[in-house]
Structure formats: C-alpha cells, structure tokens
Amino acid sequence: MAVELSNLFDLTGKVAIVTGGAGSLGKAMALGLAKYGADIVVTGRTLTTLEETVKEISEMGRNSIAITADVTNQKDVVNLVKKTVEAFGRIDILVNGAGIARRYPAEEFPIEEFDKVFQFNVKGTFLCCQEVAKVMKEQGSGKIINVSSVRAFSGHPGGYAAYGTSKGAVNLLTKQLSTEWAKYKINVNAIAPTIFWTPLTQEVLEDEKLKNIFLSRIPMGRAAVTDDMVGSTVFFASPASDFITGQILYVDGGCTAG
Ligand SMILES: NC(=O)c1ccc[n+]([C@@H]2O[C@H](COP(=O)([O-])OP(=O)(O)OC[C@H]3O[C@@H](n4cnc5c(N)ncnc54)[C@H](O)[C@@H]3O)[C@@H](O)[C@H]2O)c1
C-alpha cells in the first residue's frame, strides 16, 4: 500500500466535486471531506445557497468555489468539470449528492413526476459520473460516491414506486461503473442511508403514521442525522477504501439487517 497506514483517511490536496452541495446531506458530506483536507467545488442550481457552503468550507482553511449546474443538463455538467479542472487542475473525488423524491400511490403516480425522479436521480448521477470519469481516467485515479437509499433495498408502503426504483438503478449503476472503470483505478461506491430529517423528507416525517412506520423499522430507534454521513463519505473518498469498489454501504441504524 502506497499510503502510511496512519494516514488512511487523509484527504489533504485532494479535489472534490459535491453535487447538491447546498442540500442537507450534500453540505454535510462537503464539510466532512473538507475537514479531512480536501478542497471542494460545491455545485447545485442556485448560487446563493451554494455560497453558504463555500463560506463554511473556506473558514476551515480549505479552498472552495461554487459552480452552478443542473445535473440533468449535459452542457452544465461538461462546464462544471471544465471549470473545476481550470481552477484546481484535477478531480479526485465526486460525490453525487443531488437528488429528489416524489411519492404517490403507484396506481396514481403521474408519469411526468415518475420521469422527473429518474431524470434527476439516475440520469443526473450518470452524467456527472461520465464526465468526471474522463478526467479521472487521464489521472489514473479517482473516487466516485453515489448517494442511494435504503429504499433501493426493499419496498415500502409510502409511495416510493419512482424513488425506490430510481435508487435501485443507482445501485446497479454503481456496480456497473465499478466494473468498467476499475482498470482506470476509479473506485465507484454508493452510500445508502435511511431516513434523515431534511426538506426532502419533511412531508414523510410530518405524517405521524408514516413516521412511526419508518422509525419502527430502524433497530437503532432513531432517524439518521446528517453527521452520520461523514464517516462513510470520508472512507469511500480516502485511501482506506482503495481496494473496495462496487459496494453499497447502508448507513441505516440496522434497518436493512432484518
Ligand atoms: N433525506 C433523507 O432521508 C434521505 C435518505 C436517503 C437518501 N437520501 C438521498 O440523499 C440525497 C440528498 O438528499 P437531501 O435529503 O439532502 O435533500 P435536499 O433536498 O436537502 O438536497 C438535495 C439537493 O440536490 C439539489 N438538486 C436537486 N436536483 C438537482 C439538479 N437537477 N441539479 C443540481 N442540483 C440538484 C437540490 O437543490 C438540493 O440542494 C438525495 O439523493 C436523496 O435521495 C436522502
């Protein structure tokens, strides 16, 4: 192993792109990577919200810039990667934190909403992986971290026909890309969390009955908090996971264990 065993989680000098970097999980993941030494390009659709994350990272002494991009728009993603390389010269880590959720009973699911979930969660993730991998291939190294969900593991009565299925696709995309890009020394893994208290899940957690269904399925008896994402993110971004690829890591308080 090329790295000192005592430095397995060191990200000093690494450059990361975090999509959805103004979102709850994206921001926590960006700050976590910065804490371990990485410089961060924070990306999302709205500059003002991204700038908050940039400010917090800069205050930690890391370099950080915001670049707006809609991950479903190929031109935006190409521009994001180009500007990142212009600013930092390389890309070591990609975190695909952008995503949306829509819930309806399956028999009434509006098809345009179904399409939208797949556009954002599957196509958006793929476009970012594809464009960043071109740079990582040239470098001969890179770490890609997709964000899946426990909803990719099993069904749920709460109306997840699009969301759960899209995250199932993210899991298989992760495995597929890991097999194709191992030869370029690009690791592709996914983190699949259980429910967090974020704007994305507000609707669920405000529904007492649904909230109780969720909590009753989590052996550790609580929803996740955003800091729960940091350990697995740093792990997959760092040399500690150099021989690990194509894996889905459930950060779920035991939810998928039984
Ligand atoms: N909150 C949870 O309980 C939970 C559980 C499991 C998985 N996840 C996943 O974690 C990820 C982040 O979720 P969150 O809870 O932080 O949600 P969030 O709504 O707080 O953040 C999502 C971010 O993605 C951005 N985004 C959405 N579409 C985009 C696009 N087309 N281009 C660029 N940016 C876009 C949003 O603007 C937002 O900043 C999602 O993939 C979600 O599916 C969340």
mmCIF file with all atom_site columns, N, CA, C and O in Angstrom, residues 6 26 44 47 49 62 89 94 101 114 128 136 141 184 186 189 200 222 224 229 231 244:
data_model
loop_
_atom_site.group_PDB
_atom_site.id
_atom_site.type_symbol
_atom_site.label_atom_id
_atom_site.label_alt_id
_atom_site.label_comp_id
_atom_site.label_asym_id
_atom_site.label_entity_id
_atom_site.label_seq_id
_atom_site.pdbx_PDB_ins_code
_atom_site.Cartn_x
_atom_site.Cartn_y
_atom_site.Cartn_z
_atom_site.occupancy
_atom_site.B_iso_or_equiv
_atom_site.pdbx_formal_charge
_atom_site.auth_seq_id
_atom_site.auth_comp_id
_atom_site.auth_asym_id
_atom_site.auth_atom_id
_atom_site.pdbx_PDB_model_num
ATOM 1  N N  . SER A 1 6   ? -1.202  5.085  9.036   1.00 0.00 ? 6   SER A N  1
ATOM 2  C CA . SER A 1 6   ? -1.755  6.078  9.968   1.00 0.00 ? 6   SER A CA 1
ATOM 3  C C  . SER A 1 6   ? -2.424  7.248  9.240   1.00 0.00 ? 6   SER A C  1
ATOM 4  O O  . SER A 1 6   ? -3.064  8.076  9.856   1.00 0.00 ? 6   SER A O  1
ATOM 5  N N  . GLY A 1 26  ? -25.677 16.752 1.095   1.00 0.00 ? 26  GLY A N  1
ATOM 6  C CA . GLY A 1 26  ? -24.555 17.223 0.279   1.00 0.00 ? 26  GLY A CA 1
ATOM 7  C C  . GLY A 1 26  ? -23.656 18.162 1.063   1.00 0.00 ? 26  GLY A C  1
ATOM 8  O O  . GLY A 1 26  ? -22.425 18.047 1.027   1.00 0.00 ? 26  GLY A O  1
ATOM 9  N N  . GLY A 1 44  ? -24.735 23.031 -7.521  1.00 0.00 ? 44  GLY A N  1
ATOM 10 C CA . GLY A 1 44  ? -26.186 22.908 -7.411  1.00 0.00 ? 44  GLY A CA 1
ATOM 11 C C  . GLY A 1 44  ? -26.759 23.941 -8.360  1.00 0.00 ? 44  GLY A C  1
ATOM 12 O O  . GLY A 1 44  ? -26.021 24.548 -9.139  1.00 0.00 ? 44  GLY A O  1
ATOM 13 N N  . LEU A 1 47  ? -26.846 29.751 -6.995  1.00 0.00 ? 47  LEU A N  1
ATOM 14 C CA . LEU A 1 47  ? -25.563 30.236 -6.492  1.00 0.00 ? 47  LEU A CA 1
ATOM 15 C C  . LEU A 1 47  ? -25.629 30.682 -5.032  1.00 0.00 ? 47  LEU A C  1
ATOM 16 O O  . LEU A 1 47  ? -24.748 30.343 -4.233  1.00 0.00 ? 47  LEU A O  1
ATOM 17 N N  . THR A 1 49  ? -27.402 29.810 -2.436  1.00 0.00 ? 49  THR A N  1
ATOM 18 C CA . THR A 1 49  ? -27.413 28.760 -1.407  1.00 0.00 ? 49  THR A CA 1
ATOM 19 C C  . THR A 1 49  ? -26.067 28.017 -1.379  1.00 0.00 ? 49  THR A C  1
ATOM 20 O O  . THR A 1 49  ? -25.599 27.601 -0.321  1.00 0.00 ? 49  THR A O  1
ATOM 21 N N  . ARG A 1 62  ? -9.828  25.587 3.831   1.00 0.00 ? 62  ARG A N  1
ATOM 22 C CA . ARG A 1 62  ? -9.747  24.857 2.565   1.00 0.00 ? 62  ARG A CA 1
ATOM 23 C C  . ARG A 1 62  ? -10.148 25.782 1.427   1.00 0.00 ? 62  ARG A C  1
ATOM 24 O O  . ARG A 1 62  ? -10.837 26.787 1.629   1.00 0.00 ? 62  ARG A O  1
ATOM 25 N N  . GLY A 1 89  ? -7.014  21.970 -11.401 1.00 0.00 ? 89  GLY A N  1
ATOM 26 C CA . GLY A 1 89  ? -6.073  21.111 -12.129 1.00 0.00 ? 89  GLY A CA 1
ATOM 27 C C  . GLY A 1 89  ? -6.381  19.632 -12.107 1.00 0.00 ? 89  GLY A C  1
ATOM 28 O O  . GLY A 1 89  ? -5.768  18.852 -12.846 1.00 0.00 ? 89  GLY A O  1
ATOM 29 N N  . LEU A 1 94  ? -15.719 12.555 -6.559  1.00 0.00 ? 94  LEU A N  1
ATOM 30 C CA . LEU A 1 94  ? -17.042 13.058 -6.961  1.00 0.00 ? 94  LEU A CA 1
ATOM 31 C C  . LEU A 1 94  ? -18.069 12.497 -5.996  1.00 0.00 ? 94  LEU A C  1
ATOM 32 O O  . LEU A 1 94  ? -18.141 11.278 -5.812  1.00 0.00 ? 94  LEU A O  1
ATOM 33 N N  . ALA A 1 101 ? -37.149 13.428 -4.353  1.00 0.00 ? 101 ALA A N  1
ATOM 34 C CA . ALA A 1 101 ? -38.101 12.365 -4.017  1.00 0.00 ? 101 ALA A CA 1
ATOM 35 C C  . ALA A 1 101 ? -39.518 12.831 -4.371  1.00 0.00 ? 101 ALA A C  1
ATOM 36 O O  . ALA A 1 101 ? -39.843 14.009 -4.197  1.00 0.00 ? 101 ALA A O  1
ATOM 37 N N  . PHE A 1 114 ? -42.859 10.684 -12.388 1.00 0.00 ? 114 PHE A N  1
ATOM 38 C CA . PHE A 1 114 ? -42.041 9.463  -12.432 1.00 0.00 ? 114 PHE A CA 1
ATOM 39 C C  . PHE A 1 114 ? -40.789 9.715  -13.275 1.00 0.00 ? 114 PHE A C  1
ATOM 40 O O  . PHE A 1 114 ? -39.659 9.430  -12.863 1.00 0.00 ? 114 PHE A O  1
ATOM 41 N N  . CYS A 1 128 ? -22.879 13.027 -14.356 1.00 0.00 ? 128 CYS A N  1
ATOM 42 C CA . CYS A 1 128 ? -21.741 13.505 -13.555 1.00 0.00 ? 128 CYS A CA 1
ATOM 43 C C  . CYS A 1 128 ? -20.642 12.455 -13.501 1.00 0.00 ? 128 CYS A C  1
ATOM 44 O O  . CYS A 1 128 ? -19.454 12.773 -13.659 1.00 0.00 ? 128 CYS A O  1
ATOM 45 N N  . MET A 1 136 ? -10.697 11.553 -14.449 1.00 0.00 ? 136 MET A N  1
ATOM 46 C CA . MET A 1 136 ? -10.094 10.552 -13.550 1.00 0.00 ? 136 MET A CA 1
ATOM 47 C C  . MET A 1 136 ? -9.331  9.487  -14.348 1.00 0.00 ? 136 MET A C  1
ATOM 48 O O  . MET A 1 136 ? -8.279  9.014  -13.921 1.00 0.00 ? 136 MET A O  1
ATOM 49 N N  . SER A 1 141 ? -6.664  7.731  -11.501 1.00 0.00 ? 141 SER A N  1
ATOM 50 C CA . SER A 1 141 ? -7.161  7.566  -10.125 1.00 0.00 ? 141 SER A CA 1
ATOM 51 C C  . SER A 1 141 ? -8.435  8.387  -9.934  1.00 0.00 ? 141 SER A C  1
ATOM 52 O O  . SER A 1 141 ? -8.636  9.391  -10.617 1.00 0.00 ? 141 SER A O  1
ATOM 53 N N  . TYR A 1 184 ? -9.077  1.763  -14.692 1.00 0.00 ? 184 TYR A N  1
ATOM 54 C CA . TYR A 1 184 ? -8.514  3.129  -14.632 1.00 0.00 ? 184 TYR A CA 1
ATOM 55 C C  . TYR A 1 184 ? -8.235  3.560  -13.185 1.00 0.00 ? 184 TYR A C  1
ATOM 56 O O  . TYR A 1 184 ? -7.947  4.722  -12.936 1.00 0.00 ? 184 TYR A O  1
ATOM 57 N N  . ILE A 1 186 ? -10.422 3.825  -10.871 1.00 0.00 ? 186 ILE A N  1
ATOM 58 C CA . ILE A 1 186 ? -11.529 4.653  -10.367 1.00 0.00 ? 186 ILE A CA 1
ATOM 59 C C  . ILE A 1 186 ? -12.420 3.742  -9.514  1.00 0.00 ? 186 ILE A C  1
ATOM 60 O O  . ILE A 1 186 ? -12.930 2.730  -10.009 1.00 0.00 ? 186 ILE A O  1
ATOM 61 N N  . ASN A 1 189 ? -18.479 3.639  -5.529  1.00 0.00 ? 189 ASN A N  1
ATOM 62 C CA . ASN A 1 189 ? -19.252 3.046  -4.431  1.00 0.00 ? 189 ASN A CA 1
ATOM 63 C C  . ASN A 1 189 ? -20.484 3.906  -4.159  1.00 0.00 ? 189 ASN A C  1
ATOM 64 O O  . ASN A 1 189 ? -20.579 5.029  -4.666  1.00 0.00 ? 189 ASN A O  1
ATOM 65 N N  . LEU A 1 200 ? -36.205 17.147 2.107   1.00 0.00 ? 200 LEU A N  1
ATOM 66 C CA . LEU A 1 200 ? -36.647 16.078 1.210   1.00 0.00 ? 200 LEU A CA 1
ATOM 67 C C  . LEU A 1 200 ? -37.634 15.123 1.886   1.00 0.00 ? 200 LEU A C  1
ATOM 68 O O  . LEU A 1 200 ? -38.478 14.514 1.243   1.00 0.00 ? 200 LEU A O  1
ATOM 69 N N  . ARG A 1 222 ? -33.814 5.487  15.855  1.00 0.00 ? 222 ARG A N  1
ATOM 70 C CA . ARG A 1 222 ? -33.850 6.921  15.532  1.00 0.00 ? 222 ARG A CA 1
ATOM 71 C C  . ARG A 1 222 ? -33.626 7.099  14.039  1.00 0.00 ? 222 ARG A C  1
ATOM 72 O O  . ARG A 1 222 ? -33.100 6.212  13.360  1.00 0.00 ? 222 ARG A O  1
ATOM 73 N N  . ALA A 1 224 ? -31.634 9.078  10.972  1.00 0.00 ? 224 ALA A N  1
ATOM 74 C CA . ALA A 1 224 ? -30.230 9.483  10.859  1.00 0.00 ? 224 ALA A CA 1
ATOM 75 C C  . ALA A 1 224 ? -30.114 10.993 11.047  1.00 0.00 ? 224 ALA A C  1
ATOM 76 O O  . ALA A 1 224 ? -31.090 11.730 10.872  1.00 0.00 ? 224 ALA A O  1
ATOM 77 N N  . MET A 1 229 ? -23.452 10.772 7.894   1.00 0.00 ? 229 MET A N  1
ATOM 78 C CA . MET A 1 229 ? -22.958 10.536 6.522   1.00 0.00 ? 229 MET A CA 1
ATOM 79 C C  . MET A 1 229 ? -21.444 10.711 6.396   1.00 0.00 ? 229 MET A C  1
ATOM 80 O O  . MET A 1 229 ? -20.840 10.257 5.431   1.00 0.00 ? 229 MET A O  1
ATOM 81 N N  . GLY A 1 231 ? -18.602 9.743  8.093   1.00 0.00 ? 231 GLY A N  1
ATOM 82 C CA . GLY A 1 231 ? -17.637 8.633  8.180   1.00 0.00 ? 231 GLY A CA 1
ATOM 83 C C  . GLY A 1 231 ? -17.566 7.832  6.891   1.00 0.00 ? 231 GLY A C  1
ATOM 84 O O  . GLY A 1 231 ? -16.473 7.581  6.351   1.00 0.00 ? 231 GLY A O  1
ATOM 85 N N  . ILE A 1 244 ? -11.746 -1.296 -2.466  1.00 0.00 ? 244 ILE A N  1
ATOM 86 C CA . ILE A 1 244 ? -13.192 -1.515 -2.310  1.00 0.00 ? 244 ILE A CA 1
ATOM 87 C C  . ILE A 1 244 ? -13.905 -0.778 -3.424  1.00 0.00 ? 244 ILE A C  1
ATOM 88 O O  . ILE A 1 244 ? -13.787 0.446  -3.554  1.00 0.00 ? 244 ILE A O  1
#
